[in-house]
Amino acid sequence: MKKLLITTALAALSCIGSARASALPGTCGHVQVASSQPRGDSALAGHGYDLVLAGGADQTFHATDISASGTGLGPQALRDMEDVASLVMLATLTGHHSQGCAQDYFVSAATPIMDGLRAGRSYDLTWQGGLLTNGPTKLSFRRAHLHLAGARSDSAPATLTLETQGIGITGTHNTLLANALPQQATADASVPSDSLVPLAAAIAGHPPENVRVPLHVSSLNAQRGTMQITGNGDANLTGNTDASSATGHIQVQNLDAVIETLRNAGQTRASAALILAKLFGHKAAAGGTSWDVSWEGGVMTVNHIPLPIR
């Protein structure tokens, strides 16, 4: 793995040319960028970004354009930020955990960002023309923007905002997902600054058994046509899904539109499942249907009713 504290000359040279070697360990993944150039102070713009997970040729992430910015970060640190964020996004989609994505890598790559967040700085990442693949399943988006902001306090959490536009999916056998996947979504969350590295490792690698990352989602807003999903909640994330826990509240507007779409497509089983979910739901004061959901010990409950999802 490349060292973060390389010389200025090497950092400049690494921005020139048609491709560069990945800062990721080869056991974790491989990255190529067709072109990458600094844009003013503390900003980097790239074209033709490609990430492939190690041992998973069918698990890839392509972005037509990628850009990163953050006060006090040089080109190498900005490229490392691109790689870590892209790796976490791909691992989230594929559910891929790799022993080769060691926590030491995340610590090394994220140290400049952690220092900046503790100083109250903010960082931005933007992907354009994204395509994530997991075998035959392909999830695309027109644009995704990640914003990280710190606070000048050891106790104040870092805030994360992720906005995604123009989402689409092909190649999936999950009819409900294909017909209900939001076309655009925004999420605002907060996490202790010192938990960002364990959070990345919990998603993409295999962290120690005792890692537990608290995450607060203050707002979630997702839309597909006339259907709108809003929610909020709290979670404690680990490297093991059954050992993680979460509680939250979800509200859906115009659920009937999704049910009707599935019914018209001949998906009677999926439409019946949503009708049942609607019956379990509460009528929201502002319209729509709402549910209180939780996940504990590998069991999901909706409005305090355990669901047989195994």
PDB file of C-alpha atoms in Angstrom:
ATOM      1  CA  MET A   1       0.000   0.000   0.000  1.00  0.00           C
ATOM      2  CA  LYS A   2       1.264   3.440  -0.854  1.00  0.00           C
ATOM      3  CA  LYS A   3       2.215   5.666   2.054  1.00  0.00           C
ATOM      4  CA  LEU A   4       0.133   8.770   2.590  1.00  0.00           C
ATOM      5  CA  LEU A   5       3.173  10.861   3.486  1.00  0.00           C
ATOM      6  CA  ILE A   6       4.869  10.688   0.086  1.00  0.00           C
ATOM      7  CA  THR A   7       6.858  13.600  -1.302  1.00  0.00           C
ATOM      8  CA  THR A   8       5.249  16.454  -3.159  1.00  0.00           C
ATOM      9  CA  ALA A   9       7.074  15.480  -6.312  1.00  0.00           C
ATOM     10  CA  LEU A  10       5.700  11.954  -6.287  1.00  0.00           C
ATOM     11  CA  ALA A  11       2.205  13.277  -5.561  1.00  0.00           C
ATOM     12  CA  ALA A  12       2.391  15.559  -8.562  1.00  0.00           C
ATOM     13  CA  LEU A  13       3.714  12.820 -10.824  1.00  0.00           C
ATOM     14  CA  SER A  14       0.947  10.465  -9.726  1.00  0.00           C
ATOM     15  CA  CYS A  15      -1.637  12.914 -11.092  1.00  0.00           C
ATOM     16  CA  ILE A  16      -0.165  12.843 -14.603  1.00  0.00           C
ATOM     17  CA  GLY A  17      -0.769  10.201 -17.220  1.00  0.00           C
ATOM     18  CA  SER A  18      -3.563   8.006 -18.453  1.00  0.00           C
ATOM     19  CA  ALA A  19      -3.748   5.686 -15.428  1.00  0.00           C
ATOM     20  CA  ARG A  20      -2.388   5.237 -11.914  1.00  0.00           C
ATOM     21  CA  ALA A  21      -1.770   2.363  -9.548  1.00  0.00           C
ATOM     22  CA  SER A  22      -4.345   1.899  -6.840  1.00  0.00           C
ATOM     23  CA  ALA A  23      -3.633   3.072  -3.298  1.00  0.00           C
ATOM     24  CA  LEU A  24      -5.751   0.125  -2.166  1.00  0.00           C
ATOM     25  CA  PRO A  25      -3.974  -3.046  -1.070  1.00  0.00           C
ATOM     26  CA  GLY A  26      -4.116  -5.574  -3.901  1.00  0.00           C
ATOM     27  CA  THR A  27      -5.839  -7.984  -1.524  1.00  0.00           C
ATOM     28  CA  CYS A  28      -8.715  -5.509  -1.154  1.00  0.00           C
ATOM     29  CA  GLY A  29      -9.273  -4.100  -4.630  1.00  0.00           C
ATOM     30  CA  HIS A  30      -7.811  -2.398  -7.676  1.00  0.00           C
ATOM     31  CA  VAL A  31      -8.473   1.102  -9.007  1.00  0.00           C
ATOM     32  CA  GLN A  32      -7.695   2.702 -12.343  1.00  0.00           C
ATOM     33  CA  VAL A  33      -8.402   6.295 -13.382  1.00  0.00           C
ATOM     34  CA  ALA A  34      -8.127   7.339 -17.015  1.00  0.00           C
ATOM     35  CA  SER A  35      -7.075  10.868 -16.012  1.00  0.00           C
ATOM     36  CA  SER A  36      -6.828  12.762 -12.730  1.00  0.00           C
ATOM     37  CA  GLN A  37      -5.708  16.366 -12.253  1.00  0.00           C
ATOM     38  CA  PRO A  38      -5.584  18.867  -9.359  1.00  0.00           C
ATOM     39  CA  ARG A  39      -8.031  21.769  -9.699  1.00  0.00           C
ATOM     40  CA  GLY A  40      -6.808  24.701  -7.659  1.00  0.00           C
ATOM     41  CA  ASP A  41      -6.013  24.209  -3.991  1.00  0.00           C
ATOM     42  CA  SER A  42      -7.331  21.094  -2.253  1.00  0.00           C
ATOM     43  CA  ALA A  43      -9.419  19.823  -5.178  1.00  0.00           C
ATOM     44  CA  LEU A  44      -9.070  16.938  -7.601  1.00  0.00           C
ATOM     45  CA  ALA A  45     -11.006  16.035 -10.746  1.00  0.00           C
ATOM     46  CA  GLY A  46     -10.867  12.636 -12.464  1.00  0.00           C
ATOM     47  CA  HIS A  47     -12.365  10.973 -15.517  1.00  0.00           C
ATOM     48  CA  GLY A  48     -12.980   7.263 -16.100  1.00  0.00           C
ATOM     49  CA  TYR A  49     -12.847   5.871 -12.557  1.00  0.00           C
ATOM     50  CA  ASP A  50     -12.946   2.054 -12.227  1.00  0.00           C
ATOM     51  CA  LEU A  51     -12.845  -0.004  -9.025  1.00  0.00           C
ATOM     52  CA  VAL A  52     -12.832  -3.815  -8.929  1.00  0.00           C
ATOM     53  CA  LEU A  53     -13.027  -5.753  -5.664  1.00  0.00           C
ATOM     54  CA  ALA A  54     -10.277  -8.306  -5.174  1.00  0.00           C
ATOM     55  CA  GLY A  55     -11.440 -11.803  -6.004  1.00  0.00           C
ATOM     56  CA  GLY A  56     -14.716 -10.437  -7.343  1.00  0.00           C
ATOM     57  CA  ALA A  57     -14.390  -9.592 -11.018  1.00  0.00           C
ATOM     58  CA  ASP A  58     -18.182  -9.293 -11.143  1.00  0.00           C
ATOM     59  CA  GLN A  59     -18.208  -6.665  -8.372  1.00  0.00           C
ATOM     60  CA  THR A  60     -17.218  -3.341  -9.901  1.00  0.00           C
ATOM     61  CA  PHE A  61     -17.835   0.398  -9.656  1.00  0.00           C
ATOM     62  CA  HIS A  62     -17.448   2.725 -12.633  1.00  0.00           C
ATOM     63  CA  ALA A  63     -17.889   6.500 -12.633  1.00  0.00           C
ATOM     64  CA  THR A  64     -17.635   8.597 -15.764  1.00  0.00           C
ATOM     65  CA  ASP A  65     -16.357  11.516 -13.659  1.00  0.00           C
ATOM     66  CA  ILE A  66     -15.240  11.798 -10.040  1.00  0.00           C
ATOM     67  CA  SER A  67     -14.207  14.837  -8.017  1.00  0.00           C
ATOM     68  CA  ALA A  68     -13.036  15.416  -4.460  1.00  0.00           C
ATOM     69  CA  SER A  69     -12.300  18.529  -2.435  1.00  0.00           C
ATOM     70  CA  GLY A  70     -11.334  19.372   1.116  1.00  0.00           C
ATOM     71  CA  THR A  71      -9.294  22.076   2.839  1.00  0.00           C
ATOM     72  CA  GLY A  72      -5.779  20.987   3.653  1.00  0.00           C
ATOM     73  CA  LEU A  73      -5.780  17.770   1.594  1.00  0.00           C
ATOM     74  CA  GLY A  74      -3.184  17.185  -1.120  1.00  0.00           C
ATOM     75  CA  PRO A  75      -3.746  15.148  -4.311  1.00  0.00           C
ATOM     76  CA  GLN A  76      -2.777  11.810  -2.745  1.00  0.00           C
ATOM     77  CA  ALA A  77      -5.044  12.248   0.283  1.00  0.00           C
ATOM     78  CA  LEU A  78      -7.912  13.273  -2.003  1.00  0.00           C
ATOM     79  CA  ARG A  79      -7.402  10.179  -4.157  1.00  0.00           C
ATOM     80  CA  ASP A  80      -7.382   8.005  -1.038  1.00  0.00           C
ATOM     81  CA  MET A  81     -10.656   9.632   0.020  1.00  0.00           C
ATOM     82  CA  GLU A  82     -12.155   8.778  -3.389  1.00  0.00           C
ATOM     83  CA  ASP A  83     -11.041   5.158  -3.086  1.00  0.00           C
ATOM     84  CA  VAL A  84     -12.286   4.624   0.479  1.00  0.00           C
ATOM     85  CA  ALA A  85     -15.705   6.170  -0.233  1.00  0.00           C
ATOM     86  CA  SER A  86     -16.095   4.235  -3.506  1.00  0.00           C
ATOM     87  CA  LEU A  87     -15.071   0.993  -1.808  1.00  0.00           C
ATOM     88  CA  VAL A  88     -17.653   1.486   0.956  1.00  0.00           C
ATOM     89  CA  MET A  89     -20.372   2.330  -1.585  1.00  0.00           C
ATOM     90  CA  LEU A  90     -19.626  -0.792  -3.630  1.00  0.00           C
ATOM     91  CA  ALA A  91     -19.406  -3.022  -0.556  1.00  0.00           C
ATOM     92  CA  THR A  92     -22.765  -1.686   0.628  1.00  0.00           C
ATOM     93  CA  LEU A  93     -24.415  -2.762  -2.631  1.00  0.00           C
ATOM     94  CA  THR A  94     -22.768  -6.158  -2.959  1.00  0.00           C
ATOM     95  CA  GLY A  95     -22.621  -7.111   0.712  1.00  0.00           C
ATOM     96  CA  HIS A  96     -18.991  -8.070   0.051  1.00  0.00           C
ATOM     97  CA  HIS A  97     -16.681  -8.328   3.064  1.00  0.00           C
ATOM     98  CA  SER A  98     -13.004  -8.970   2.422  1.00  0.00           C
ATOM     99  CA  GLN A  99     -10.292 -10.066   4.819  1.00  0.00           C
ATOM    100  CA  GLY A 100      -7.922  -8.215   2.486  1.00  0.00           C
ATOM    101  CA  CYS A 101      -9.532  -4.854   3.325  1.00  0.00           C
ATOM    102  CA  ALA A 102      -7.692  -4.544   6.622  1.00  0.00           C
ATOM    103  CA  GLN A 103      -8.523  -1.809   9.108  1.00  0.00           C
ATOM    104  CA  ASP A 104      -4.914  -0.570   8.881  1.00  0.00           C
ATOM    105  CA  TYR A 105      -5.642   0.550   5.326  1.00  0.00           C
ATOM    106  CA  PHE A 106      -8.677   2.583   6.382  1.00  0.00           C
ATOM    107  CA  VAL A 107      -6.729   4.142   9.269  1.00  0.00           C
ATOM    108  CA  SER A 108      -3.875   5.169   6.971  1.00  0.00           C
ATOM    109  CA  ALA A 109      -6.099   6.542   4.218  1.00  0.00           C
ATOM    110  CA  ALA A 110      -8.487   8.368   6.533  1.00  0.00           C
ATOM    111  CA  THR A 111      -6.025   9.982   8.964  1.00  0.00           C
ATOM    112  CA  PRO A 112      -5.866  13.351   7.120  1.00  0.00           C
ATOM    113  CA  ILE A 113      -9.678  13.459   6.929  1.00  0.00           C
ATOM    114  CA  MET A 114     -10.062  12.636  10.635  1.00  0.00           C
ATOM    115  CA  ASP A 115      -7.630  15.425  11.528  1.00  0.00           C
ATOM    116  CA  GLY A 116      -9.580  17.846   9.351  1.00  0.00           C
ATOM    117  CA  LEU A 117     -12.967  16.888  10.810  1.00  0.00           C
ATOM    118  CA  ARG A 118     -11.660  17.456  14.325  1.00  0.00           C
ATOM    119  CA  ALA A 119     -10.591  20.929  13.152  1.00  0.00           C
ATOM    120  CA  GLY A 120     -14.105  21.652  11.880  1.00  0.00           C
ATOM    121  CA  ARG A 121     -13.339  21.228   8.174  1.00  0.00           C
ATOM    122  CA  SER A 122     -15.620  19.740   5.533  1.00  0.00           C
ATOM    123  CA  TYR A 123     -15.079  17.449   2.532  1.00  0.00           C
ATOM    124  CA  ASP A 124     -17.001  16.710  -0.645  1.00  0.00           C
ATOM    125  CA  LEU A 125     -17.069  13.829  -3.121  1.00  0.00           C
ATOM    126  CA  THR A 126     -19.097  13.742  -6.333  1.00  0.00           C
ATOM    127  CA  TRP A 127     -19.582  10.830  -8.731  1.00  0.00           C
ATOM    128  CA  GLN A 128     -21.161  11.353 -12.161  1.00  0.00           C
ATOM    129  CA  GLY A 129     -22.452   8.543 -14.367  1.00  0.00           C
ATOM    130  CA  GLY A 130     -22.105   5.806 -11.746  1.00  0.00           C
ATOM    131  CA  LEU A 131     -22.560   2.086 -12.441  1.00  0.00           C
ATOM    132  CA  LEU A 132     -22.197  -0.534  -9.692  1.00  0.00           C
ATOM    133  CA  THR A 133     -22.348  -4.202 -10.666  1.00  0.00           C
ATOM    134  CA  ASN A 134     -22.808  -7.369  -8.647  1.00  0.00           C
ATOM    135  CA  GLY A 135     -22.853 -10.197 -11.152  1.00  0.00           C
ATOM    136  CA  PRO A 136     -25.818  -9.632 -13.479  1.00  0.00           C
ATOM    137  CA  THR A 137     -27.310  -6.924 -11.231  1.00  0.00           C
ATOM    138  CA  LYS A 138     -26.431  -3.379 -12.282  1.00  0.00           C
ATOM    139  CA  LEU A 139     -27.311  -0.317 -10.216  1.00  0.00           C
ATOM    140  CA  SER A 140     -26.812   2.996 -11.980  1.00  0.00           C
ATOM    141  CA  PHE A 141     -27.134   6.628 -10.937  1.00  0.00           C
ATOM    142  CA  ARG A 142     -26.748   9.920 -12.729  1.00  0.00           C
ATOM    143  CA  ARG A 143     -25.075  11.748  -9.842  1.00  0.00           C
ATOM    144  CA  ALA A 144     -24.148  11.088  -6.225  1.00  0.00           C
ATOM    145  CA  HIS A 145     -22.777  13.656  -3.781  1.00  0.00           C
ATOM    146  CA  LEU A 146     -21.271  12.932  -0.348  1.00  0.00           C
ATOM    147  CA  HIS A 147     -20.629  15.758   2.118  1.00  0.00           C
ATOM    148  CA  LEU A 148     -18.704  15.278   5.382  1.00  0.00           C
ATOM    149  CA  ALA A 149     -18.561  18.030   7.993  1.00  0.00           C
ATOM    150  CA  GLY A 150     -16.742  18.141  11.311  1.00  0.00           C
ATOM    151  CA  ALA A 151     -17.008  20.329  14.378  1.00  0.00           C
ATOM    152  CA  ARG A 152     -14.369  21.985  16.538  1.00  0.00           C
ATOM    153  CA  SER A 153     -15.115  19.649  19.408  1.00  0.00           C
ATOM    154  CA  ASP A 154     -13.949  16.209  20.447  1.00  0.00           C
ATOM    155  CA  SER A 155     -17.467  15.287  21.548  1.00  0.00           C
ATOM    156  CA  ALA A 156     -19.472  16.631  18.570  1.00  0.00           C
ATOM    157  CA  PRO A 157     -20.172  14.007  15.876  1.00  0.00           C
ATOM    158  CA  ALA A 158     -19.302  14.305  12.212  1.00  0.00           C
ATOM    159  CA  THR A 159     -22.291  14.764   9.904  1.00  0.00           C
ATOM    160  CA  LEU A 160     -22.752  12.957   6.596  1.00  0.00           C
ATOM    161  CA  THR A 161     -25.104  13.861   3.777  1.00  0.00           C
ATOM    162  CA  LEU A 162     -25.522  11.606   0.745  1.00  0.00           C
ATOM    163  CA  GLU A 163     -27.647  12.726  -2.180  1.00  0.00           C
ATOM    164  CA  THR A 164     -28.228  10.432  -5.165  1.00  0.00           C
ATOM    165  CA  GLN A 165     -30.132  11.249  -8.362  1.00  0.00           C
ATOM    166  CA  GLY A 166     -31.278   9.250 -11.381  1.00  0.00           C
ATOM    167  CA  ILE A 167     -31.122   5.794  -9.776  1.00  0.00           C
ATOM    168  CA  GLY A 168     -31.966   2.708 -11.839  1.00  0.00           C
ATOM    169  CA  ILE A 169     -31.490  -1.052 -11.623  1.00  0.00           C
ATOM    170  CA  THR A 170     -31.382  -3.907 -14.158  1.00  0.00           C
ATOM    171  CA  GLY A 171     -30.632  -7.620 -14.047  1.00  0.00           C
ATOM    172  CA  THR A 172     -32.269  -8.288 -10.688  1.00  0.00           C
ATOM    173  CA  HIS A 173     -34.795 -11.059 -10.032  1.00  0.00           C
ATOM    174  CA  ASN A 174     -36.174  -9.071  -7.087  1.00  0.00           C
ATOM    175  CA  THR A 175     -39.381  -7.711  -8.626  1.00  0.00           C
ATOM    176  CA  LEU A 176     -40.269  -5.671  -5.560  1.00  0.00           C
ATOM    177  CA  LEU A 177     -36.858  -3.969  -5.628  1.00  0.00           C
ATOM    178  CA  ALA A 178     -37.038  -3.313  -9.358  1.00  0.00           C
ATOM    179  CA  ASN A 179     -40.470  -1.712  -9.087  1.00  0.00           C
ATOM    180  CA  ALA A 180     -40.049   0.156  -5.799  1.00  0.00           C
ATOM    181  CA  LEU A 181     -36.399   1.286  -5.897  1.00  0.00           C
ATOM    182  CA  PRO A 182     -36.319   5.068  -5.346  1.00  0.00           C
ATOM    183  CA  GLN A 183     -35.175   7.146  -8.313  1.00  0.00           C
ATOM    184  CA  GLN A 184     -33.624   9.748  -6.046  1.00  0.00           C
ATOM    185  CA  ALA A 185     -32.748   9.825  -2.362  1.00  0.00           C
ATOM    186  CA  THR A 186     -31.136  12.001   0.311  1.00  0.00           C
ATOM    187  CA  ALA A 187     -29.940  10.907   3.740  1.00  0.00           C
ATOM    188  CA  ASP A 188     -28.543  12.959   6.631  1.00  0.00           C
ATOM    189  CA  ALA A 189     -26.702  11.132   9.389  1.00  0.00           C
ATOM    190  CA  SER A 190     -24.203  11.681  12.164  1.00  0.00           C
ATOM    191  CA  VAL A 191     -21.500   9.466  13.607  1.00  0.00           C
ATOM    192  CA  PRO A 192     -18.689  10.077  16.118  1.00  0.00           C
ATOM    193  CA  SER A 193     -15.627  11.218  14.170  1.00  0.00           C
ATOM    194  CA  ASP A 194     -13.469   8.498  15.664  1.00  0.00           C
ATOM    195  CA  SER A 195     -16.000   5.888  14.472  1.00  0.00           C
ATOM    196  CA  LEU A 196     -15.739   6.680  10.757  1.00  0.00           C
ATOM    197  CA  VAL A 197     -12.818   4.314  10.233  1.00  0.00           C
ATOM    198  CA  PRO A 198     -14.472   1.414  12.129  1.00  0.00           C
ATOM    199  CA  LEU A 199     -17.668   2.126  10.166  1.00  0.00           C
ATOM    200  CA  ALA A 200     -15.842   1.805   6.833  1.00  0.00           C
ATOM    201  CA  ALA A 201     -14.128  -1.370   8.023  1.00  0.00           C
ATOM    202  CA  ALA A 202     -17.418  -2.824   9.283  1.00  0.00           C
ATOM    203  CA  ILE A 203     -18.954  -2.377   5.820  1.00  0.00           C
ATOM    204  CA  ALA A 204     -16.059  -3.359   3.553  1.00  0.00           C
ATOM    205  CA  GLY A 205     -13.826  -5.578   5.662  1.00  0.00           C
ATOM    206  CA  HIS A 206     -13.818  -7.766   8.756  1.00  0.00           C
ATOM    207  CA  PRO A 207     -13.346  -5.588  11.851  1.00  0.00           C
ATOM    208  CA  PRO A 208     -12.666  -6.898  15.361  1.00  0.00           C
ATOM    209  CA  GLU A 209     -15.594  -8.702  16.950  1.00  0.00           C
ATOM    210  CA  ASN A 210     -16.079  -5.962  19.560  1.00  0.00           C
ATOM    211  CA  VAL A 211     -16.496  -3.042  17.136  1.00  0.00           C
ATOM    212  CA  ARG A 212     -19.821  -1.239  17.521  1.00  0.00           C
ATOM    213  CA  VAL A 213     -20.421   1.984  15.608  1.00  0.00           C
ATOM    214  CA  PRO A 214     -23.336   4.237  16.641  1.00  0.00           C
ATOM    215  CA  LEU A 215     -25.089   5.879  13.686  1.00  0.00           C
ATOM    216  CA  HIS A 216     -27.937   8.382  13.897  1.00  0.00           C
ATOM    217  CA  VAL A 217     -30.024   8.980  10.762  1.00  0.00           C
ATOM    218  CA  SER A 218     -31.777  12.305  11.300  1.00  0.00           C
ATOM    219  CA  SER A 219     -33.638  12.203   8.000  1.00  0.00           C
ATOM    220  CA  LEU A 220     -34.151   9.978   4.986  1.00  0.00           C
ATOM    221  CA  ASN A 221     -36.118  11.056   1.943  1.00  0.00           C
ATOM    222  CA  ALA A 222     -36.549   8.874  -1.135  1.00  0.00           C
ATOM    223  CA  GLN A 223     -38.857   9.254  -4.107  1.00  0.00           C
ATOM    224  CA  ARG A 224     -40.091   7.149  -6.988  1.00  0.00           C
ATOM    225  CA  GLY A 225     -42.730   8.789  -9.118  1.00  0.00           C
ATOM    226  CA  THR A 226     -45.518   9.823  -6.762  1.00  0.00           C
ATOM    227  CA  MET A 227     -44.267   7.509  -3.995  1.00  0.00           C
ATOM    228  CA  GLN A 228     -42.245   9.148  -1.236  1.00  0.00           C
ATOM    229  CA  ILE A 229     -40.441   7.457   1.663  1.00  0.00           C
ATOM    230  CA  THR A 230     -39.316   9.398   4.732  1.00  0.00           C
ATOM    231  CA  GLY A 231     -37.723   8.110   7.888  1.00  0.00           C
ATOM    232  CA  ASN A 232     -35.256   8.429  10.740  1.00  0.00           C
ATOM    233  CA  GLY A 233     -33.650   6.187  13.305  1.00  0.00           C
ATOM    234  CA  ASP A 234     -30.596   4.932  15.145  1.00  0.00           C
ATOM    235  CA  ALA A 235     -28.333   1.946  14.623  1.00  0.00           C
ATOM    236  CA  ASN A 236     -25.362   0.205  16.181  1.00  0.00           C
ATOM    237  CA  LEU A 237     -23.347  -1.328  13.354  1.00  0.00           C
ATOM    238  CA  THR A 238     -20.877  -4.203  13.617  1.00  0.00           C
ATOM    239  CA  GLY A 239     -19.124  -6.469  11.158  1.00  0.00           C
ATOM    240  CA  ASN A 240     -21.863  -9.055  11.719  1.00  0.00           C
ATOM    241  CA  THR A 241     -25.419  -8.309  10.552  1.00  0.00           C
ATOM    242  CA  ASP A 242     -26.994 -10.435  13.286  1.00  0.00           C
ATOM    243  CA  ALA A 243     -24.948  -8.600  15.930  1.00  0.00           C
ATOM    244  CA  SER A 244     -26.039  -5.172  14.664  1.00  0.00           C
ATOM    245  CA  SER A 245     -29.173  -3.457  15.905  1.00  0.00           C
ATOM    246  CA  ALA A 246     -31.406  -0.623  14.717  1.00  0.00           C
ATOM    247  CA  THR A 247     -34.649   1.135  15.477  1.00  0.00           C
ATOM    248  CA  GLY A 248     -36.475   3.658  13.353  1.00  0.00           C
ATOM    249  CA  HIS A 249     -39.633   5.073  11.861  1.00  0.00           C
ATOM    250  CA  ILE A 250     -40.622   4.847   8.186  1.00  0.00           C
ATOM    251  CA  GLN A 251     -43.487   6.586   6.420  1.00  0.00           C
ATOM    252  CA  VAL A 252     -44.610   6.018   2.828  1.00  0.00           C
ATOM    253  CA  GLN A 253     -46.808   8.304   0.758  1.00  0.00           C
ATOM    254  CA  ASN A 254     -48.774   6.845  -2.182  1.00  0.00           C
ATOM    255  CA  LEU A 255     -47.989   3.209  -1.403  1.00  0.00           C
ATOM    256  CA  ASP A 256     -51.069   2.331  -3.459  1.00  0.00           C
ATOM    257  CA  ALA A 257     -49.248   3.489  -6.609  1.00  0.00           C
ATOM    258  CA  VAL A 258     -46.527   0.863  -6.094  1.00  0.00           C
ATOM    259  CA  ILE A 259     -49.096  -1.844  -5.321  1.00  0.00           C
ATOM    260  CA  GLU A 260     -50.961  -0.988  -8.504  1.00  0.00           C
ATOM    261  CA  THR A 261     -47.731  -1.043 -10.554  1.00  0.00           C
ATOM    262  CA  LEU A 262     -46.881  -4.515  -9.286  1.00  0.00           C
ATOM    263  CA  ARG A 263     -50.406  -5.774  -9.812  1.00  0.00           C
ATOM    264  CA  ASN A 264     -50.434  -4.500 -13.413  1.00  0.00           C
ATOM    265  CA  ALA A 265     -47.103  -6.246 -13.996  1.00  0.00           C
ATOM    266  CA  GLY A 266     -48.636  -9.542 -12.887  1.00  0.00           C
ATOM    267  CA  GLN A 267     -46.574  -9.624  -9.674  1.00  0.00           C
ATOM    268  CA  THR A 268     -49.392 -10.774  -7.421  1.00  0.00           C
ATOM    269  CA  ARG A 269     -47.146 -12.118  -4.687  1.00  0.00           C
ATOM    270  CA  ALA A 270     -45.200  -8.854  -4.319  1.00  0.00           C
ATOM    271  CA  SER A 271     -48.364  -6.736  -4.448  1.00  0.00           C
ATOM    272  CA  ALA A 272     -49.993  -8.979  -1.808  1.00  0.00           C
ATOM    273  CA  ALA A 273     -46.941  -8.523   0.432  1.00  0.00           C
ATOM    274  CA  LEU A 274     -47.260  -4.747   0.226  1.00  0.00           C
ATOM    275  CA  ILE A 275     -51.006  -4.931   0.880  1.00  0.00           C
ATOM    276  CA  LEU A 276     -50.227  -6.939   4.026  1.00  0.00           C
ATOM    277  CA  ALA A 277     -47.573  -4.391   5.012  1.00  0.00           C
ATOM    278  CA  LYS A 278     -50.129  -1.620   4.573  1.00  0.00           C
ATOM    279  CA  LEU A 279     -52.538  -3.445   6.878  1.00  0.00           C
ATOM    280  CA  PHE A 280     -49.817  -3.648   9.545  1.00  0.00           C
ATOM    281  CA  GLY A 281     -49.060   0.049   9.124  1.00  0.00           C
ATOM    282  CA  HIS A 282     -50.435   3.067  10.919  1.00  0.00           C
ATOM    283  CA  LYS A 283     -52.357   5.800   9.168  1.00  0.00           C
ATOM    284  CA  ALA A 284     -50.151   8.880   9.358  1.00  0.00           C
ATOM    285  CA  ALA A 285     -51.650  12.227  10.343  1.00  0.00           C
ATOM    286  CA  ALA A 286     -50.329  13.842   7.160  1.00  0.00           C
ATOM    287  CA  GLY A 287     -51.528  10.930   5.031  1.00  0.00           C
ATOM    288  CA  GLY A 288     -49.673   7.827   3.962  1.00  0.00           C
ATOM    289  CA  THR A 289     -48.722   4.767   5.982  1.00  0.00           C
ATOM    290  CA  SER A 290     -46.087   4.528   8.712  1.00  0.00           C
ATOM    291  CA  TRP A 291     -44.274   1.751  10.542  1.00  0.00           C
ATOM    292  CA  ASP A 292     -42.008   1.497  13.569  1.00  0.00           C
ATOM    293  CA  VAL A 293     -39.254  -0.950  12.653  1.00  0.00           C
ATOM    294  CA  SER A 294     -36.427  -2.567  14.584  1.00  0.00           C
ATOM    295  CA  TRP A 295     -33.657  -5.090  14.071  1.00  0.00           C
ATOM    296  CA  GLU A 296     -32.203  -6.965  17.024  1.00  0.00           C
ATOM    297  CA  GLY A 297     -30.464 -10.327  17.257  1.00  0.00           C
ATOM    298  CA  GLY A 298     -31.153 -11.105  13.615  1.00  0.00           C
ATOM    299  CA  VAL A 299     -34.907 -10.536  14.041  1.00  0.00           C
ATOM    300  CA  MET A 300     -36.843  -7.749  12.322  1.00  0.00           C
ATOM    301  CA  THR A 301     -40.033  -6.422  13.833  1.00  0.00           C
ATOM    302  CA  VAL A 302     -42.570  -4.069  12.254  1.00  0.00           C
ATOM    303  CA  ASN A 303     -44.908  -2.304  14.673  1.00  0.00           C
ATOM    304  CA  HIS A 304     -43.637  -4.756  17.307  1.00  0.00           C
ATOM    305  CA  ILE A 305     -44.614  -7.795  15.204  1.00  0.00           C
ATOM    306  CA  PRO A 306     -41.701 -10.164  14.341  1.00  0.00           C
ATOM    307  CA  LEU A 307     -41.426 -10.906  10.623  1.00  0.00           C
ATOM    308  CA  PRO A 308     -40.429 -14.393   9.335  1.00  0.00           C
ATOM    309  CA  ILE A 309     -37.729 -13.189   6.952  1.00  0.00           C
ATOM    310  CA  ARG A 310     -35.341 -16.121   7.402  1.00  0.00           C
TER     311      ARG A 310
END
